[in-house]
Amino acid sequence: MTARYPEMDDDPRRDKAAGMAEDDVVAILLRQHARIRDLFGEISGAQGDRKREVFDELRGLLAVHETAEEMIVRPAAKDVAGADEAAARNAEEKEANKTLSRLEKMDIASPEFDVQLAQFQQDVLAHAQHEETEEFPALTSGCTPEQRRTMGRRLLTAEKLAPTHPHPTAAGSPALQWTMGPFASLLDRARDAFGTSVK
């Protein structure tokens, strides 16, 4: 179990999510955004094996989170927030996937890793902010509570089947995620189970 930091439990995203149905897609994503922020906070003070553990959790969470968003959330966001909004979020996720892939191959103890991670953190948090201020309000106002709960259940199912490592070729494209995702997921989960290095 990952260590918890009390100050991180005060994230307002958790409070907002707590006021929604447990399986509302926006609530699920807000909780995940809060956890991603927690992990970035944890990794900055971690070293050695603990730093690798936190990064691996962050990498896995981001990989499944972004894949599921592209598969489940983006098509709905395109309808309620507009095609430009959906395309912008997909483009950001594609870039994040490329960066995450590079980070995964780097020596986690190197100063270059820390520099790249700091920039990546800024980009990921800016992306999350765009979703929280542009995409999520459109989903909340443009979809019924039942539609959002259905999306939430579908999102959680998609996350169980999503790749756990970055795959820049499919990132940013819901169609490619649906086509390639299940195969990539099988390979990723086997790699995770056997501890196969990506270097």
Short mmCIF file of C-alpha atoms in Angstrom, two decimals:
data_model
loop_
_atom_site.label_atom_id
_atom_site.label_comp_id
_atom_site.label_asym_id
_atom_site.label_seq_id
_atom_site.Cartn_x
_atom_site.Cartn_y
_atom_site.Cartn_z
CA MET A 1 0.00 0.00 0.00
CA THR A 2 1.29 3.45 -0.89
CA ALA A 3 2.07 5.82 1.96
CA ARG A 4 -0.41 8.66 2.37
CA TYR A 5 0.48 12.22 3.18
CA PRO A 6 -2.22 13.98 5.25
CA GLU A 7 -1.82 17.32 3.45
CA MET A 8 -2.54 15.56 0.16
CA ASP A 9 -5.87 14.25 1.42
CA ASP A 10 -7.08 17.87 1.50
CA ASP A 11 -7.11 18.09 -2.31
CA PRO A 12 -10.34 19.91 -3.26
CA ARG A 13 -10.84 17.44 -6.11
CA ARG A 14 -11.54 14.74 -3.54
CA ASP A 15 -14.10 17.00 -1.84
CA LYS A 16 -15.83 17.76 -5.14
CA ALA A 17 -15.84 14.07 -6.11
CA ALA A 18 -17.26 13.14 -2.68
CA GLY A 19 -20.38 15.17 -3.48
CA MET A 20 -21.07 13.12 -6.61
CA ALA A 21 -22.16 9.56 -7.27
CA GLU A 22 -19.28 7.15 -6.69
CA ASP A 23 -19.41 5.90 -10.29
CA ASP A 24 -19.92 9.32 -11.94
CA VAL A 25 -17.19 9.59 -14.60
CA VAL A 26 -16.26 13.11 -13.48
CA ALA A 27 -15.95 11.99 -9.84
CA ILE A 28 -13.74 9.06 -10.84
CA LEU A 29 -11.48 11.30 -12.92
CA LEU A 30 -11.25 13.95 -10.19
CA ARG A 31 -10.17 11.29 -7.68
CA GLN A 32 -7.58 10.02 -10.15
CA HIS A 33 -6.30 13.55 -10.77
CA ALA A 34 -5.89 13.97 -7.01
CA ARG A 35 -3.94 10.71 -6.82
CA ILE A 36 -1.71 11.77 -9.73
CA ARG A 37 -0.92 14.98 -7.84
CA ASP A 38 -0.16 12.91 -4.72
CA LEU A 39 2.28 10.75 -6.66
CA PHE A 40 4.10 13.71 -8.15
CA GLY A 41 4.46 15.06 -4.61
CA GLU A 42 5.72 11.73 -3.30
CA ILE A 43 8.26 11.13 -6.05
CA SER A 44 9.96 14.49 -5.52
CA GLY A 45 11.10 13.42 -2.04
CA ALA A 46 11.74 9.75 -2.77
CA GLN A 47 15.02 7.99 -3.52
CA GLY A 48 16.21 4.58 -4.63
CA ASP A 49 13.70 1.74 -4.67
CA ARG A 50 10.95 3.96 -3.24
CA LYS A 51 11.39 6.44 -6.09
CA ARG A 52 11.08 3.58 -8.60
CA GLU A 53 7.94 2.26 -6.86
CA VAL A 54 6.27 5.66 -6.90
CA PHE A 55 7.25 6.30 -10.51
CA ASP A 56 5.95 2.87 -11.55
CA GLU A 57 2.62 3.59 -9.85
CA LEU A 58 2.46 7.02 -11.50
CA ARG A 59 3.36 5.56 -14.90
CA GLY A 60 0.74 2.84 -14.63
CA LEU A 61 -1.98 5.20 -13.42
CA LEU A 62 -1.28 7.73 -16.18
CA ALA A 63 -1.18 5.04 -18.87
CA VAL A 64 -4.53 3.50 -17.97
CA HIS A 65 -6.14 6.85 -17.07
CA GLU A 66 -5.29 8.53 -20.37
CA THR A 67 -6.16 5.49 -22.47
CA ALA A 68 -9.58 5.17 -20.82
CA GLU A 69 -10.21 8.91 -21.18
CA GLU A 70 -9.51 8.69 -24.89
CA MET A 71 -11.75 5.65 -25.30
CA ILE A 72 -14.71 6.67 -23.12
CA VAL A 73 -14.60 10.38 -22.26
CA ARG A 74 -13.33 11.98 -25.45
CA PRO A 75 -16.20 10.89 -27.72
CA ALA A 76 -18.72 12.34 -25.25
CA ALA A 77 -16.61 15.47 -24.74
CA LYS A 78 -16.52 15.96 -28.50
CA ASP A 79 -20.33 16.10 -28.46
CA VAL A 80 -20.78 18.35 -25.41
CA ALA A 81 -17.57 20.45 -25.37
CA GLY A 82 -16.81 20.51 -29.08
CA ALA A 83 -14.39 18.83 -31.45
CA ASP A 84 -11.63 21.40 -30.81
CA GLU A 85 -11.71 20.74 -27.07
CA ALA A 86 -11.55 16.97 -27.53
CA ALA A 87 -8.76 17.27 -30.10
CA ALA A 88 -6.72 19.56 -27.82
CA ARG A 89 -6.94 17.12 -24.90
CA ASN A 90 -6.03 14.16 -27.16
CA ALA A 91 -3.02 16.08 -28.52
CA GLU A 92 -1.83 16.82 -24.97
CA GLU A 93 -2.18 13.17 -24.03
CA LYS A 94 -0.22 12.09 -27.09
CA GLU A 95 2.67 14.38 -26.08
CA ALA A 96 2.48 13.20 -22.47
CA ASN A 97 2.63 9.60 -23.63
CA LYS A 98 5.83 10.29 -25.60
CA THR A 99 7.43 11.97 -22.60
CA LEU A 100 6.34 9.19 -20.24
CA SER A 101 7.87 6.65 -22.62
CA ARG A 102 11.19 8.54 -22.52
CA LEU A 103 11.10 8.84 -18.72
CA GLU A 104 10.41 5.13 -18.36
CA LYS A 105 13.68 4.36 -20.17
CA MET A 106 15.83 6.79 -18.20
CA ASP A 107 17.98 6.14 -15.14
CA ILE A 108 15.65 7.22 -12.33
CA ALA A 109 18.63 8.33 -10.19
CA SER A 110 20.00 10.70 -12.84
CA PRO A 111 19.67 14.49 -12.59
CA GLU A 112 18.29 14.47 -16.15
CA PHE A 113 15.39 12.29 -15.00
CA ASP A 114 14.50 14.85 -12.32
CA VAL A 115 14.64 17.72 -14.82
CA GLN A 116 12.47 15.86 -17.34
CA LEU A 117 10.06 14.74 -14.61
CA ALA A 118 9.62 18.32 -13.35
CA GLN A 119 8.66 19.51 -16.84
CA PHE A 120 6.41 16.49 -17.30
CA GLN A 121 4.67 17.28 -14.01
CA GLN A 122 3.94 20.83 -15.17
CA ASP A 123 2.53 19.54 -18.46
CA VAL A 124 0.38 16.85 -16.84
CA LEU A 125 -1.02 19.22 -14.23
CA ALA A 126 -1.79 21.84 -16.90
CA HIS A 127 -3.59 19.15 -18.90
CA ALA A 128 -5.58 18.09 -15.85
CA GLN A 129 -6.50 21.72 -15.20
CA HIS A 130 -7.81 22.06 -18.77
CA GLU A 131 -9.93 18.97 -18.27
CA GLU A 132 -11.24 20.16 -14.91
CA THR A 133 -12.14 23.66 -16.11
CA GLU A 134 -13.25 22.98 -19.69
CA GLU A 135 -14.07 19.35 -20.35
CA PHE A 136 -15.59 18.22 -17.03
CA PRO A 137 -18.04 21.13 -16.70
CA ALA A 138 -19.25 20.40 -20.24
CA LEU A 139 -19.76 16.75 -19.34
CA THR A 140 -21.60 17.74 -16.16
CA SER A 141 -23.96 20.13 -17.93
CA GLY A 142 -24.29 18.22 -21.20
CA CYS A 143 -24.84 14.70 -19.87
CA THR A 144 -27.43 13.40 -17.47
CA PRO A 145 -26.31 11.91 -14.15
CA GLU A 146 -27.19 8.46 -15.48
CA GLN A 147 -25.14 9.02 -18.64
CA ARG A 148 -22.17 10.07 -16.51
CA ARG A 149 -22.58 7.00 -14.29
CA THR A 150 -22.72 4.76 -17.36
CA MET A 151 -19.56 6.42 -18.66
CA GLY A 152 -17.96 5.97 -15.25
CA ARG A 153 -18.64 2.23 -15.25
CA ARG A 154 -17.35 1.97 -18.83
CA LEU A 155 -14.25 3.98 -17.89
CA LEU A 156 -13.43 1.62 -15.01
CA THR A 157 -13.88 -1.38 -17.30
CA ALA A 158 -11.65 0.21 -19.95
CA GLU A 159 -8.98 0.87 -17.32
CA LYS A 160 -8.92 -2.82 -16.40
CA LEU A 161 -8.12 -3.60 -20.04
CA ALA A 162 -5.84 -0.62 -20.76
CA PRO A 163 -2.08 -0.80 -21.27
CA THR A 164 -0.01 -0.10 -18.17
CA HIS A 165 2.92 1.42 -20.09
CA PRO A 166 2.97 4.31 -22.56
CA HIS A 167 2.32 3.52 -26.23
CA PRO A 168 2.91 6.73 -28.18
CA THR A 169 1.73 5.19 -31.46
CA ALA A 170 -1.85 4.84 -30.22
CA ALA A 171 -1.93 7.82 -27.85
CA GLY A 172 -4.25 10.64 -28.80
CA SER A 173 -6.41 8.48 -31.04
CA PRO A 174 -9.53 6.85 -29.57
CA ALA A 175 -9.82 4.59 -32.64
CA LEU A 176 -6.25 3.29 -32.23
CA GLN A 177 -6.77 2.84 -28.50
CA TRP A 178 -9.74 0.58 -29.22
CA THR A 179 -7.80 -1.32 -31.89
CA MET A 180 -4.35 -1.66 -30.34
CA GLY A 181 -5.08 -1.20 -26.63
CA PRO A 182 -6.15 -4.75 -25.75
CA PHE A 183 -3.06 -6.29 -27.38
CA ALA A 184 -0.70 -3.75 -25.82
CA SER A 185 -2.37 -4.35 -22.47
CA LEU A 186 -1.71 -8.08 -22.60
CA LEU A 187 1.97 -7.48 -23.30
CA ASP A 188 2.25 -4.78 -20.63
CA ARG A 189 0.59 -6.83 -17.94
CA ALA A 190 2.83 -9.82 -18.74
CA ARG A 191 5.86 -7.52 -18.59
CA ASP A 192 4.66 -6.16 -15.23
CA ALA A 193 4.08 -9.66 -13.85
CA PHE A 194 7.54 -10.85 -14.81
CA GLY A 195 9.33 -7.59 -14.01
CA THR A 196 10.76 -7.30 -17.52
CA SER A 197 12.89 -4.20 -17.95
CA VAL A 198 12.03 -1.69 -20.66
CA LYS A 199 15.62 -0.67 -21.26
#
